[in-house]
């Protein structure tokens, strides 16, 4: 009995040393100094206590072990408790969304132009707010409060490239069709998307609510009704760089957004050229020239869920992705939507993005029914207005989201728990507050802004 308790305490000591130590080392790799300090401190403290406990009399060692076993059993029971479950409810919109209503389309309207007059005759309530936004410095403006000339020049260069690609989204279809079976074609297209640089990829059957009702920007006549009769949509994600996004809302964020719009456009165009070459129609949907609502398509393709901040969140990177879509008639096999509602359940209790949003644009209440669909809706007007003050696309919500941590074994272990247990969701949220906070106006739930990477000149 005596030696068995010593072996058990030493084993537990090594488990805590390795567990916290691995977390600490991976936090160093992520540049998360506070998390590294706490984890390495916990590794040293708990393992030392357990090793020292070996020097105690047998009765005391047994008492410590019994307490730890009891705590472990209680932890398993709490993990399995069916708490905090949410029903998905109906999250399918009833109608189609008009692209003219999105902020990017409204921002392009030139006062006095026929489009300007026509739009505000249609939506008079939007005019005063939009004119106010138009009078701000604007995205990538040197007069903006977060202006950084080099970073803005880099972002501008990427946006120029996306703009140059905008008319390439569609084209002639090759005569003669490849007759590969749908299952084989689906496998090939998905693997090819990964080979081209996508992070995750899925297929959805295209639904009317995926498609904007009227053109708001991009190719085609402004305000024209949209018809898109493709049967399938290939949706994919590209990863946004963790370090660049952690500096949100500083200028590296807009550099990274612009760069990943280029990547998403490149992959989408490559896929669409390929499919047309195989004898089937295909249209790429890229920044500034969409006909579909990419987050809805990607959600229905099984890539993730739409969270509180209104962005698609994928299981391994959360919202830290950009999306690309290709619609086509190529015979494909659609994916199912992601099972489970753990992401929505986590958003219900988290609210970190809402608490950290500088313009208070993210709701703190429960999902509400909007156009027949249960969802959260951010205030896109105030969000976009803030972008036009600071000159970047902010991204603070994306940076603070607990799902945005890197895809590595330590965070994936937490994600596994979050997926399977309501209690684990609460513990994970508490840990996120403890390991990553900066005591400030948010009462300790405001993760620190990471500095702008050294290689980007200031000013
Ligand atoms: S920060 Fe929290 S509430 Fe906001 S999207 Fe991420 S998980 Fe959901
Ligand atoms: S991008 Fe910034 S302003 Fe907009 S919702 Fe996110 S945190 Fe708020």
XYZ file of C-alpha atoms and ligand atoms in Angstrom:
475
model
C 0.000 0.000 0.000
C 2.792 2.396 0.982
C 4.747 2.102 -2.256
C 1.530 2.046 -4.327
C 0.518 5.483 -2.988
C 4.008 6.843 -3.737
C 3.883 5.524 -7.325
C 0.379 6.989 -7.774
C 1.465 10.424 -6.478
C 4.560 10.439 -8.688
C 2.459 9.421 -11.709
C -0.042 12.200 -11.000
C 2.847 14.618 -10.541
C 4.199 13.763 -13.980
C 0.723 14.007 -15.540
C 0.233 17.544 -14.209
C 3.796 18.478 -15.142
C 3.369 17.252 -18.709
C -0.188 18.588 -19.105
C 0.406 22.141 -17.841
C 3.927 22.110 -19.279
C 2.633 21.306 -22.774
C 0.076 24.107 -22.471
C 2.805 26.501 -21.291
C 5.159 25.618 -24.128
C 2.460 25.884 -26.772
C 1.488 29.292 -25.298
C 5.096 30.433 -25.703
C 4.884 29.389 -29.349
C 1.683 31.420 -29.729
C 3.245 34.501 -28.140
C 0.726 34.314 -25.252
C 3.051 35.272 -22.414
C 0.474 35.456 -19.640
C -0.968 32.039 -20.504
C 2.577 30.623 -20.631
C 3.455 32.082 -17.218
C 0.316 30.712 -15.550
C 0.582 27.271 -17.159
C 4.287 26.810 -16.421
C 3.736 28.084 -12.861
C 0.875 25.604 -12.425
C 3.050 22.808 -13.831
C 5.845 23.550 -11.349
C 3.540 24.150 -8.374
C 1.176 21.163 -8.678
C 3.844 18.633 -9.637
C 6.135 19.812 -6.776
C 3.277 19.464 -4.286
C 2.547 15.948 -5.488
C 6.207 14.926 -5.423
C 6.620 16.399 -1.911
C 3.484 14.604 -0.766
C 5.422 11.344 -1.245
C 7.368 12.307 1.901
C 4.198 12.353 4.034
C 3.060 9.392 6.160
C 1.003 6.692 4.423
C -2.301 7.879 5.932
C -1.814 11.426 4.648
C -0.816 10.148 1.200
C -3.966 8.024 1.094
C -6.093 11.011 2.093
C -4.595 13.141 -0.717
C -5.100 10.384 -3.277
C -8.686 9.758 -2.142
C -9.449 13.475 -2.463
C -7.970 13.557 -5.953
C -9.849 10.455 -7.067
C -13.066 11.901 -5.621
C -12.475 15.163 -7.477
C -11.830 13.193 -10.687
C -15.072 11.217 -10.329
C -16.988 14.427 -9.577
C -15.398 16.003 -12.685
C -16.533 13.104 -14.878
C -20.089 13.327 -13.495
C -20.164 17.095 -14.064
C -18.777 16.591 -17.586
C -21.626 14.208 -18.395
C -24.424 16.357 -16.943
C -26.818 17.390 -19.721
C -26.680 21.125 -18.969
C -26.743 24.105 -21.295
C -28.104 22.289 -24.324
C -29.809 24.423 -26.941
C -32.162 23.537 -29.742
C -31.014 24.690 -33.144
C -34.555 25.832 -34.041
C -35.331 27.030 -37.525
C -32.338 28.991 -38.797
C -33.321 29.005 -42.455
C -34.336 32.461 -43.726
C -37.707 32.696 -45.412
C -36.750 35.183 -48.079
C -33.753 36.336 -50.093
C -31.503 39.180 -48.997
C -30.993 42.207 -51.249
C -27.280 42.836 -51.798
C -27.968 46.570 -52.150
C -28.620 46.592 -48.388
C -25.175 45.428 -47.309
C -22.826 48.140 -46.042
C -20.234 47.592 -48.774
C -22.848 48.223 -51.483
C -24.213 51.284 -49.693
C -20.717 52.699 -49.170
C -20.107 52.696 -52.935
C -23.085 54.918 -53.714
C -22.014 58.343 -54.921
C -24.259 61.167 -53.685
C -26.312 62.543 -56.548
C -25.851 59.469 -58.764
C -28.955 57.684 -60.107
C -28.080 54.627 -57.977
C -27.840 56.812 -54.850
C -31.207 58.419 -55.522
C -32.850 55.089 -56.359
C -31.514 53.308 -53.286
C -32.486 55.938 -50.733
C -35.912 56.297 -52.336
C -36.237 52.577 -51.594
C -34.685 52.720 -48.086
C -34.985 56.311 -46.827
C -34.223 55.316 -43.228
C -30.649 54.348 -44.198
C -29.691 57.672 -45.776
C -28.778 59.842 -42.786
C -26.585 57.164 -41.186
C -24.868 56.314 -44.467
C -24.145 59.978 -45.222
C -22.636 60.286 -41.750
C -20.385 57.299 -42.496
C -19.398 58.796 -45.870
C -18.088 61.894 -44.082
C -15.631 59.877 -41.981
C -11.993 59.345 -43.046
C -12.780 55.913 -44.538
C -11.130 52.524 -44.937
C -7.356 52.741 -45.593
C -7.474 56.523 -45.256
C -4.242 58.205 -44.026
C -6.517 60.403 -41.878
C -7.963 57.403 -40.028
C -7.083 56.899 -36.379
C -5.252 53.576 -36.931
C -3.516 54.693 -40.108
C -0.271 52.928 -40.910
C 1.050 53.896 -44.322
C 2.981 50.708 -45.078
C 0.264 48.366 -43.833
C -2.425 50.298 -45.692
C -0.307 50.256 -48.864
C 0.013 46.477 -48.535
C -3.737 46.066 -48.040
C -4.419 48.344 -50.993
C -2.107 46.243 -53.172
C -4.048 43.087 -52.254
C -7.416 44.757 -52.837
C -6.157 45.930 -56.261
C -5.408 42.332 -57.167
C -8.842 41.112 -56.072
C -10.402 43.950 -58.029
C -8.429 42.960 -61.121
C -9.824 39.426 -60.795
C -13.457 40.433 -60.381
C -14.447 40.051 -64.018
C -12.812 36.609 -64.198
C -15.479 34.894 -62.137
C -17.290 33.338 -65.096
C -16.454 32.317 -68.625
C -17.054 29.957 -71.519
C -17.605 26.268 -70.826
C -15.482 23.748 -72.727
C -17.324 21.487 -75.173
C -17.512 17.850 -74.120
C -18.051 16.784 -70.534
C -16.026 14.709 -68.133
C -18.216 11.825 -67.022
C -16.477 10.972 -63.743
C -18.919 9.579 -61.147
C -20.232 12.167 -58.649
C -18.490 10.513 -55.684
C -15.120 10.489 -57.454
C -15.594 14.039 -58.718
C -16.515 15.236 -55.224
C -13.421 13.630 -53.750
C -11.209 15.096 -56.482
C -12.638 18.615 -56.179
C -12.336 18.638 -52.391
C -8.763 17.389 -52.449
C -7.916 19.844 -55.193
C -9.328 22.735 -53.150
C -7.016 21.694 -50.312
C -4.101 21.365 -52.697
C -4.791 24.875 -54.011
C -4.655 26.228 -50.465
C -8.059 25.981 -48.814
C -8.238 25.000 -45.154
C -11.621 23.215 -45.115
C -14.068 22.520 -47.915
C -17.681 21.335 -48.172
C -20.471 21.026 -50.715
C -24.001 22.400 -50.343
C -27.047 22.063 -52.522
C -27.760 25.643 -53.556
C -30.970 27.040 -52.016
C -32.913 30.182 -52.972
C -32.043 31.845 -49.642
C -28.328 31.440 -50.406
C -28.673 33.807 -53.366
C -28.930 37.602 -53.124
C -32.138 38.917 -54.665
C -30.619 41.965 -56.435
C -27.140 43.073 -57.501
C -25.534 45.576 -55.130
C -21.955 45.518 -56.413
C -19.621 43.652 -58.697
C -20.329 42.758 -62.306
C -23.790 43.272 -63.772
C -26.258 46.100 -63.587
C -26.791 47.630 -60.150
C -30.233 46.682 -58.833
C -30.871 43.950 -61.418
C -32.633 40.823 -60.089
C -30.263 37.887 -59.682
C -30.870 34.526 -61.291
C -28.443 31.754 -60.454
C -29.633 28.305 -61.400
C -26.562 26.283 -60.463
C -27.338 23.192 -58.437
C -24.340 23.018 -56.083
C -21.989 25.289 -54.198
C -18.438 24.391 -53.230
C -17.636 26.395 -50.101
C -14.164 26.604 -48.610
C -12.212 28.485 -45.961
C -8.718 29.966 -45.904
C -6.993 30.593 -42.581
C -6.210 34.104 -41.353
C -2.854 34.504 -39.636
C -3.102 34.283 -35.841
C -0.413 36.874 -35.044
C -1.734 39.441 -37.490
C -5.287 39.032 -36.214
C -4.228 39.274 -32.577
C -3.213 42.878 -33.158
C -6.841 43.794 -33.934
C -8.041 46.458 -34.486
C -4.644 47.736 -35.653
C -3.543 47.919 -39.288
C -2.168 44.329 -39.665
C -5.777 43.140 -39.543
C -6.706 44.824 -42.792
C -3.435 43.638 -44.388
C -4.380 40.089 -43.488
C -8.028 40.408 -44.531
C -6.997 41.752 -47.917
C -4.373 39.035 -48.351
C -6.842 36.268 -47.567
C -9.454 37.757 -49.894
C -6.813 37.313 -52.583
C -6.217 33.714 -51.503
C -9.935 32.922 -51.444
C -10.363 34.533 -54.862
C -7.400 32.620 -56.278
C -8.673 29.241 -55.089
C -12.229 29.990 -56.238
C -11.036 31.090 -59.684
C -8.781 28.066 -60.089
C -11.670 25.758 -59.225
C -14.063 27.561 -61.553
C -11.600 27.465 -64.479
C -11.110 23.760 -63.824
C -14.829 22.976 -63.749
C -15.581 24.932 -66.916
C -12.682 23.096 -68.524
C -14.411 19.834 -67.582
C -17.489 20.965 -69.506
C -19.742 22.326 -66.727
C -20.770 25.869 -65.886
C -19.128 27.368 -62.806
C -18.999 30.813 -61.239
C -16.527 31.932 -58.616
C -17.830 34.206 -55.871
C -15.039 36.470 -54.659
C -14.681 39.637 -52.627
C -16.672 42.421 -54.269
C -18.394 40.115 -56.747
C -20.659 37.687 -54.947
C -24.071 36.465 -55.995
C -24.451 34.326 -52.868
C -24.258 34.860 -49.108
C -21.054 32.971 -48.378
C -21.529 32.300 -44.612
C -24.959 30.720 -45.202
C -23.629 28.537 -48.004
C -20.590 27.480 -45.962
C -22.765 26.656 -42.961
C -25.054 24.485 -45.061
C -22.001 22.813 -46.596
C -21.174 21.527 -43.112
C -18.215 23.803 -42.438
C -19.472 25.323 -39.176
C -22.087 27.517 -37.566
C -22.849 31.227 -37.643
C -22.028 32.619 -34.230
C -22.969 35.654 -32.186
C -20.707 37.969 -34.212
C -22.511 36.957 -37.425
C -19.513 35.220 -38.998
C -19.072 31.579 -39.893
C -17.180 29.785 -37.121
C -15.433 26.536 -37.942
C -14.614 23.959 -35.230
C -10.821 24.318 -35.342
C -10.275 28.056 -36.017
C -13.577 29.659 -35.071
C -14.194 32.821 -37.091
C -10.498 33.248 -38.013
C -11.123 32.360 -41.677
C -12.173 33.922 -44.957
C -14.632 32.198 -47.262
C -14.747 31.430 -50.939
C -17.516 29.806 -52.971
C -17.894 28.336 -56.442
C -21.372 27.532 -57.728
C -21.721 24.941 -60.459
C -23.745 22.200 -62.124
C -20.883 19.736 -61.866
C -22.401 16.533 -60.403
C -21.337 16.489 -56.748
C -22.449 14.905 -53.504
C -23.515 17.490 -50.907
C -22.336 17.348 -47.304
C -24.640 17.341 -44.313
C -24.711 20.281 -41.954
C -22.494 19.918 -38.890
C -24.273 17.871 -36.246
C -24.775 19.316 -32.785
C -25.269 22.830 -31.514
C -22.317 23.169 -29.158
C -21.034 26.314 -30.900
C -24.379 28.043 -30.499
C -24.534 26.853 -26.885
C -21.045 28.270 -26.302
C -21.987 31.618 -27.867
C -25.022 31.738 -25.554
C -22.799 31.838 -22.471
C -19.663 33.485 -23.867
C -20.481 36.984 -25.197
C -16.800 37.909 -25.202
C -17.012 39.433 -28.691
C -19.976 41.565 -27.617
C -18.157 42.783 -24.506
C -15.003 43.630 -26.461
C -16.599 45.232 -29.536
C -15.433 48.865 -29.597
C -18.670 50.022 -31.255
C -21.051 47.824 -29.208
C -22.402 46.377 -32.440
C -22.778 42.782 -31.262
C -25.937 41.782 -29.390
C -25.779 40.408 -25.856
C -29.264 38.914 -25.915
C -30.390 35.489 -27.103
C -30.948 34.652 -30.727
C -34.068 36.248 -32.158
C -36.232 35.393 -35.141
C -35.203 37.552 -38.096
C -36.790 36.915 -41.475
C -38.065 33.620 -40.083
C -34.615 32.427 -38.955
C -33.339 32.165 -35.396
C -30.033 34.041 -35.274
C -27.966 36.852 -33.818
C -27.754 40.011 -35.901
C -24.982 42.524 -35.405
C -25.508 46.217 -36.069
C -23.632 46.361 -39.373
C -24.129 50.138 -39.611
C -22.263 50.973 -36.393
C -19.619 48.324 -37.054
C -18.889 49.681 -40.524
C -18.933 53.266 -39.230
C -16.245 52.327 -36.737
C -14.136 50.862 -39.560
C -14.378 54.206 -41.333
C -13.087 55.980 -38.236
C -10.106 53.710 -37.664
C -9.336 52.859 -41.307
C -9.058 49.092 -40.722
C -11.714 46.390 -40.705
C -11.276 46.115 -36.913
C -11.578 42.339 -36.343
C -11.481 42.717 -32.572
C -14.411 40.291 -32.261
C -12.538 37.699 -34.284
C -9.344 38.174 -32.288
C -10.927 37.713 -28.853
C -13.158 34.755 -29.728
C -12.078 31.703 -27.686
C -12.529 29.572 -30.808
C -9.850 31.589 -32.651
C -6.919 29.999 -30.834
C -4.551 28.033 -33.076
C -5.382 24.559 -34.245
C -3.040 22.528 -32.036
C -3.458 19.521 -29.684
C -3.820 21.634 -26.529
C -6.614 23.837 -27.868
C -8.194 20.910 -29.689
C -8.495 19.031 -26.399
C -10.451 21.999 -25.025
C -12.526 22.135 -28.221
C -13.347 18.442 -27.844
C -14.642 19.096 -24.319
C -16.617 22.126 -25.499
C -18.243 20.005 -28.197
C -19.381 17.303 -25.802
C -20.220 18.897 -22.458
C -22.110 21.905 -21.110
C -19.903 21.947 -17.993
C -16.754 21.824 -20.142
C -18.039 24.877 -22.031
C -18.268 26.792 -18.764
C -14.844 25.645 -17.592
C -13.303 26.493 -20.984
C -14.804 29.966 -20.867
C -13.543 30.521 -17.340
C -10.068 29.315 -18.372
C -10.092 31.648 -21.370
C -10.805 34.560 -19.040
C -8.097 33.490 -16.590
C -5.357 32.720 -19.060
C -5.885 35.535 -21.575
C -7.341 38.610 -19.807
C -6.138 42.144 -19.416
C -7.679 43.847 -16.427
C -9.445 46.804 -17.920
C -12.789 48.399 -18.618
C -14.230 45.025 -19.558
C -13.800 43.791 -15.990
C -11.130 41.244 -16.849
C -12.745 39.840 -19.989
C -10.777 42.025 -22.394
C -7.911 39.995 -23.872
C -4.763 42.032 -24.373
C -4.063 43.628 -27.732
C -0.981 41.969 -29.167
C 1.597 44.383 -30.560
C 1.933 45.055 -34.276
C 4.602 42.627 -35.605
C 8.063 44.217 -35.542
C 8.618 43.906 -39.283
C 5.784 46.331 -40.053
C 7.027 49.948 -39.829
C 4.996 52.197 -37.509
C 3.134 55.288 -38.671
S -16.531 35.465 -28.818
Fe -17.847 34.008 -27.788
S -19.939 34.726 -28.187
Fe -18.592 35.721 -29.649
S -18.669 34.404 -31.476
Fe -16.878 33.746 -30.242
S -17.675 32.093 -28.960
Fe -19.450 33.204 -29.760
S -15.408 44.172 -36.460
Fe -15.026 45.417 -34.607
S -16.655 46.935 -34.621
Fe -17.304 45.297 -36.005
S -18.501 43.873 -34.764
Fe -16.369 43.127 -34.730
S -15.484 44.057 -32.900
Fe -17.348 45.197 -33.361
